[in-house]
Short mmCIF file of C-alpha atoms in Angstrom, two decimals:
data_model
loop_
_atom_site.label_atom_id
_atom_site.label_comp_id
_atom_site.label_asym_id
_atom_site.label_seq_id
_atom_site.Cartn_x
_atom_site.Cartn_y
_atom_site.Cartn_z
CA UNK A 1 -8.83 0.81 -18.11
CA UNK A 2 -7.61 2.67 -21.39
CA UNK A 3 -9.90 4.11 -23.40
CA UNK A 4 -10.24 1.61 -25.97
CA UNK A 5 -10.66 -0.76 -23.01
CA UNK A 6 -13.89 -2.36 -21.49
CA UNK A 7 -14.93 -4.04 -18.73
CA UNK A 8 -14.58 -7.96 -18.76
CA UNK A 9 -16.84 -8.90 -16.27
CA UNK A 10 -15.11 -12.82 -16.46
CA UNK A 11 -12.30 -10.85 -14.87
CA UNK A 12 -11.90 -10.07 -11.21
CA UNK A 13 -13.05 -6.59 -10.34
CA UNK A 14 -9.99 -4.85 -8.73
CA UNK A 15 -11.04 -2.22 -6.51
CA UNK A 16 -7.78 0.60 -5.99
CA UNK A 17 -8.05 3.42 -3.60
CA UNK A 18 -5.75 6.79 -3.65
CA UNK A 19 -6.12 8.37 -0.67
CA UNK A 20 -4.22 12.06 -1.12
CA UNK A 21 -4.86 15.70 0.75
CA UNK A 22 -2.73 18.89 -0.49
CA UNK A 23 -0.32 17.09 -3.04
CA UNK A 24 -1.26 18.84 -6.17
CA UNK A 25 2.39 18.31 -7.95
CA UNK A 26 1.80 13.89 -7.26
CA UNK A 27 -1.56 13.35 -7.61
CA UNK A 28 -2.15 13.28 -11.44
CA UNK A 29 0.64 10.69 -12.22
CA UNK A 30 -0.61 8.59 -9.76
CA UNK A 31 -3.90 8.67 -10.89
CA UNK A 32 -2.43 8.31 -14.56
CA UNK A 33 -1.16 5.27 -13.35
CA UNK A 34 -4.14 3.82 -12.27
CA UNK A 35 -5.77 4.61 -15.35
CA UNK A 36 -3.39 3.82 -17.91
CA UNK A 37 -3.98 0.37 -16.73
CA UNK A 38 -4.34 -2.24 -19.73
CA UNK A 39 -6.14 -4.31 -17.58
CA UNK A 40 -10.32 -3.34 -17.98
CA UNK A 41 -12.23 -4.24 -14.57
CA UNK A 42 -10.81 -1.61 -11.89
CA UNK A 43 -13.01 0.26 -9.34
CA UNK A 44 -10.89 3.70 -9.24
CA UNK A 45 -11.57 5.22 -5.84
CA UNK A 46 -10.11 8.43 -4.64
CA UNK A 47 -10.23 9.63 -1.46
CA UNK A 48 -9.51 13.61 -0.62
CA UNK A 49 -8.56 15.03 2.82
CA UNK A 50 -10.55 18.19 2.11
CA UNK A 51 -7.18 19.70 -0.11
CA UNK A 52 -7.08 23.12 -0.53
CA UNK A 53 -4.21 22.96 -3.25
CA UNK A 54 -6.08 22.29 -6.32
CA UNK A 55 -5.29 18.51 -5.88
CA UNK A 56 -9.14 18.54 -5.73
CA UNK A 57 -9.25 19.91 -9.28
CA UNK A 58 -7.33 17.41 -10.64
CA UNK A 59 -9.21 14.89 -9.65
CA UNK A 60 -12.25 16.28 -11.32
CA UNK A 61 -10.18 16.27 -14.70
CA UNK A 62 -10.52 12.79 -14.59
CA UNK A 63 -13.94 12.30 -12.87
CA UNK A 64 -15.00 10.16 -15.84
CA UNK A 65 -12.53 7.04 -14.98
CA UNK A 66 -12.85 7.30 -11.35
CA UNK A 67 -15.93 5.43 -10.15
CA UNK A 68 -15.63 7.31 -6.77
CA UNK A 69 -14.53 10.72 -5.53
CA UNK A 70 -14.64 11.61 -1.92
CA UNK A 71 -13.79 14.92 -0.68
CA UNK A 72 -13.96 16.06 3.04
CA UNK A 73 -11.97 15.88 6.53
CA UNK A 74 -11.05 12.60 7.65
CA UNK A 75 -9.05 12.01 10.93
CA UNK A 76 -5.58 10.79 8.64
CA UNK A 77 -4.61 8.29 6.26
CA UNK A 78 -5.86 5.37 7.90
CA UNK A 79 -9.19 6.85 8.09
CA UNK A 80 -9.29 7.67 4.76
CA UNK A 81 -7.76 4.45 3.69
CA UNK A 82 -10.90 2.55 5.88
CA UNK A 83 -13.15 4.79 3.84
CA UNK A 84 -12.18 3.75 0.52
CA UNK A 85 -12.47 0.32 1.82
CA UNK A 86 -15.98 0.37 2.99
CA UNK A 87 -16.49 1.77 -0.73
CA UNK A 88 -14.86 -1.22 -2.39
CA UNK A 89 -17.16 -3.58 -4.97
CA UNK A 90 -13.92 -5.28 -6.48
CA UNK A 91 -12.61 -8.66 -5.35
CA UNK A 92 -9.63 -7.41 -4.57
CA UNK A 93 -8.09 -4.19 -2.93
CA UNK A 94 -4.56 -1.86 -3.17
CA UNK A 95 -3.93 1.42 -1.99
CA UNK A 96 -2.31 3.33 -4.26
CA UNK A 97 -1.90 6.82 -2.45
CA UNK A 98 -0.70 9.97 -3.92
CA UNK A 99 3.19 9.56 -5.30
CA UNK A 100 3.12 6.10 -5.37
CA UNK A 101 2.65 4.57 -8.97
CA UNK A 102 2.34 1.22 -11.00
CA UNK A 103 5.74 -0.50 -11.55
CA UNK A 104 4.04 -0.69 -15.41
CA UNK A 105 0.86 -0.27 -17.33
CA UNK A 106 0.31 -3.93 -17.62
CA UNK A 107 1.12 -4.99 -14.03
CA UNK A 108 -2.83 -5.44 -13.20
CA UNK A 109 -3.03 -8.02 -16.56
CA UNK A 110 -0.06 -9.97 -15.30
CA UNK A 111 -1.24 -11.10 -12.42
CA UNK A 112 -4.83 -11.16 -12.89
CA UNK A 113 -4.95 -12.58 -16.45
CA UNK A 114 -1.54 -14.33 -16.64
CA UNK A 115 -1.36 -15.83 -13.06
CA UNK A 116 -5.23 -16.21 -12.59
CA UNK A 117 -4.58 -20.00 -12.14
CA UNK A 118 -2.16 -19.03 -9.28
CA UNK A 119 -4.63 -17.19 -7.01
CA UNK A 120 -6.70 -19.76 -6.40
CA UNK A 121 -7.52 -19.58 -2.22
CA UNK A 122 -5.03 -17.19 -1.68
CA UNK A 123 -6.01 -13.87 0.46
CA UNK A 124 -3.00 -11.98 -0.28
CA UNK A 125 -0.58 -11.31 -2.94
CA UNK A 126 2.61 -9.20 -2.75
CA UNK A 127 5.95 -8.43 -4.10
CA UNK A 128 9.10 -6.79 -4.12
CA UNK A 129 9.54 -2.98 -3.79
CA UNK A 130 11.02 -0.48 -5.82
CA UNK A 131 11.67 2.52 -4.20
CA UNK A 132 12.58 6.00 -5.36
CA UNK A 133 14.63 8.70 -3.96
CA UNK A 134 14.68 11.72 -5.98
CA UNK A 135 15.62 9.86 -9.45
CA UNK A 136 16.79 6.59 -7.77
CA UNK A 137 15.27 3.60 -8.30
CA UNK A 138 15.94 0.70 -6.29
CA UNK A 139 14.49 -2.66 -6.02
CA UNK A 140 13.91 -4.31 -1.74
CA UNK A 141 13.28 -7.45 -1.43
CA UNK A 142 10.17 -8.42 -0.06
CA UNK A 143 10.68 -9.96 4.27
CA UNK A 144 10.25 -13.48 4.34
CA UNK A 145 7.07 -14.02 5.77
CA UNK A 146 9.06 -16.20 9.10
CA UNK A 147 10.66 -12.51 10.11
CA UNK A 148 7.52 -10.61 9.93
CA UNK A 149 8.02 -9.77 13.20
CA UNK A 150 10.64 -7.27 12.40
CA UNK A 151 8.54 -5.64 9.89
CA UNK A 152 5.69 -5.72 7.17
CA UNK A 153 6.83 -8.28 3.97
CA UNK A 154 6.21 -5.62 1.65
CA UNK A 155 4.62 -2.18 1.51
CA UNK A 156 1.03 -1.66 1.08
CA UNK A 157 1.28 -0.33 -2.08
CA UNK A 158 2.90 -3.82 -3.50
CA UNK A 159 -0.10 -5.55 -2.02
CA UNK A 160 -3.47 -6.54 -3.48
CA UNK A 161 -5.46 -7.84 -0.39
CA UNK A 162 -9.12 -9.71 -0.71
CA UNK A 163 -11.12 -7.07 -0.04
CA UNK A 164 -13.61 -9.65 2.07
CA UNK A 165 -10.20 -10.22 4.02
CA UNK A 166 -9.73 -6.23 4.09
CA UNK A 167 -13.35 -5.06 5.50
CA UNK A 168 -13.51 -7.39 8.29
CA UNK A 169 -10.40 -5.89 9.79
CA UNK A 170 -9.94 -1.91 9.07
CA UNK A 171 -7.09 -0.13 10.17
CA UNK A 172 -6.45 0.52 13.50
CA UNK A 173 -6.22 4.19 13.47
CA UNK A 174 -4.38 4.07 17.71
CA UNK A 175 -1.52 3.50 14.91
CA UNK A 176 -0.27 6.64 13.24
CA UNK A 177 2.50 4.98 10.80
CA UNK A 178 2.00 0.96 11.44
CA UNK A 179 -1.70 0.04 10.77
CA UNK A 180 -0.99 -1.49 7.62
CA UNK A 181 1.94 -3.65 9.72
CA UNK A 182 -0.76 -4.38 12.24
CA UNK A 183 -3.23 -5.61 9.38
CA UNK A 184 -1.11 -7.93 7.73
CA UNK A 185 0.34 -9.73 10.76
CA UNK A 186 -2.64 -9.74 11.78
CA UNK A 187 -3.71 -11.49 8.59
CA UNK A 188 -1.22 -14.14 8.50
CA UNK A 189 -1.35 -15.03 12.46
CA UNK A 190 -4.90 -15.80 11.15
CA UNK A 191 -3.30 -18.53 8.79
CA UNK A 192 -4.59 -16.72 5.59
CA UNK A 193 -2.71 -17.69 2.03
CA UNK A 194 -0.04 -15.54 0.75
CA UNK A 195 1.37 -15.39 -2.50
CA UNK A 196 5.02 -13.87 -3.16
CA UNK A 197 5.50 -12.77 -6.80
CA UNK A 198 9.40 -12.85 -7.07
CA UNK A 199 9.05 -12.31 -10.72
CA UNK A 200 8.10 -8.63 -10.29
CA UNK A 201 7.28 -5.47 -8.40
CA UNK A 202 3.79 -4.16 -8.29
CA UNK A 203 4.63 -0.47 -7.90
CA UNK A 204 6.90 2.00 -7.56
CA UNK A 205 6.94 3.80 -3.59
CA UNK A 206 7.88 7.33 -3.00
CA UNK A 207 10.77 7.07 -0.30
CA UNK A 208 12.18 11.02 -0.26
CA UNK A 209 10.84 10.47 3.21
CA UNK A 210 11.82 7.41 3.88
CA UNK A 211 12.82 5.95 7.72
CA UNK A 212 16.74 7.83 7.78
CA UNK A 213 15.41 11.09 6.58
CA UNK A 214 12.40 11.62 9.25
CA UNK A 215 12.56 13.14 12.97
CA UNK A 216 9.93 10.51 13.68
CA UNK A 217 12.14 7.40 13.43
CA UNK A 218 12.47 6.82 16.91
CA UNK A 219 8.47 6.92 17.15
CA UNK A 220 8.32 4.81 14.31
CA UNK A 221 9.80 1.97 15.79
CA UNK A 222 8.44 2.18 19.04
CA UNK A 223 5.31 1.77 16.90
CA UNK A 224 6.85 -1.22 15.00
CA UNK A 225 7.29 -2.58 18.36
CA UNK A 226 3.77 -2.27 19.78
CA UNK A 227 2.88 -3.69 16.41
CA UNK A 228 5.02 -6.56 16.62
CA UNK A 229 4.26 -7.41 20.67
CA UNK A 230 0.44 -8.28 19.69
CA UNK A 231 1.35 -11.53 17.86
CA UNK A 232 5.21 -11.77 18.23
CA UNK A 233 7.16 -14.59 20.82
CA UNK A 234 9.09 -13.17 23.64
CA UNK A 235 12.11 -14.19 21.75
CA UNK A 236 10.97 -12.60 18.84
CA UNK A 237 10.41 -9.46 20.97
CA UNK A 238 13.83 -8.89 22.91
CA UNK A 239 15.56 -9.63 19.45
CA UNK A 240 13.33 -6.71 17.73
CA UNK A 241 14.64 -4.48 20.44
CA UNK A 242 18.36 -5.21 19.26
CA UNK A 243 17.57 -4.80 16.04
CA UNK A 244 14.93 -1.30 16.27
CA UNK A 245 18.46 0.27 18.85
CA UNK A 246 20.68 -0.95 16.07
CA UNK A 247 17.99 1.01 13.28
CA UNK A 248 18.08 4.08 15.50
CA UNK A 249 21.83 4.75 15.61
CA UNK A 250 21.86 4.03 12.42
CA UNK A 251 20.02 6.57 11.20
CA UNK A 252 21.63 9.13 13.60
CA UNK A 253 24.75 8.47 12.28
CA UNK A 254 23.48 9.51 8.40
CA UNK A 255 22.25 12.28 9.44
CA UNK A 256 25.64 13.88 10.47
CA UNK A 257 27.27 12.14 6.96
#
């Protein structure tokens, strides 16, 4: 998507939506990373909460590689995230919100160009995390797709989804935190292909608020849970309660280290 790129239209059109509201000091790197992209056939959508930080500004300062700017109140990041969905043209669909960023400018070209031969009837690709803290970087390995019940394979931000796949089932915005867990279990109890790419991580995810440092984590999991009851056994289910109590103290005890 450089500038001395153009569009291949033999390529698949990847469709990538930022959703962001009042994060003016994130915003431009991520959207730098998006369009630093050596890769040529992206449909750059941002979505806007209606910021009142200048994040709206910044946007506009690059109005001329984004192929869609929304502005306005939306009912959270779900919402927002559905409405850059129902925008999609690509083939494919990430979400790369505000903070989180490419793992590299050729990450796009890699799988698309390189592994093209790979995608064939699969509905969803994803990868390995890395994670930053401040100025750590570190790399999670993806859930096998068997435990999904304790939690989403990957983040959303290391997954590129079939954006067919994606508009027939938006988020379910009852789910504050989880509606991109609820999605993609949701996806695979549907028997859909996945495709784990163990070679490399697709982005880089903003965790400074990450699960120990929030006063939400007991909500979180409950959520988790509610996620996980919809398609999970009842084995499955008592032994996510063991592990969510175990989760809990955990993070209780860090917070007094």
């Amino acid at each position: 998507m450089k500038d001395s790129a153009s569009p291949d239209l033999k390529l698949p059109l990847i469709s990538i939506v930022t959703v962001v509201y009042n994060d003016v000091t994130n915003i431009e790197n991520t959207i730098e990373s998006v369009i630093n992209q050596t890769y040529s056939n992206i449909d750059y959508i941002t979505i806007d909460g209606g910021s009142s930080d200048g994040t709206v500004d910044i946007i506009n300062k690059y109005k001329h590689k984004i192929a869609t700017i929304i502005s306005g109140k939306d009912k959270g990041i779900y919402d927002a995230m559905n409405k850059g969905t129902d925008l999609a043209k690509g083939a494919w669909i990430i979400y790369m919100n505000s903070g989180d960023l490419f793992s590299d400018s050729t990450i796009l070209e890699k799988i698309f160009i390189e592994k093209q031969k790979s995608l064939e009837g699969i509905s969803v690709i994803y990868s390995d995390v890395l994670s930053k803290n401040k100025q750590i970087i570190k790399r999670l390995s993806a859930r096998r797709l068997r435990l999904i019940w304790m939690g989403p394979p990957s983040s959303h931000q290391c997954q590129f989804v079939k954006t067919e796949l994606a508009k027939s089932k938006p988020f379910n915005l009852n789910f504050r935190i989880n509606a991109d867990y609820d999605f993609i279990y949701y996806t695979l109890n549907k028997g859909v292909k996945f495709l784990y790419l163990k070679e490399f991580c697709i982005a880089i995810c903003d965790a400074s608020e990450g699960f120990s440092k929030t006063s939400d984590s007991k909500f979180i999991l409950k959520e988790n849970f509610i996620v996980s009851k919809q398609y999970s056994s009842f084995l499955e289910q008592q032994l996510l309660v063991i592990v969510n109590t175990l989760k809990y103290l955990y993070s209780i005890v860090r917070k007094f280290k």
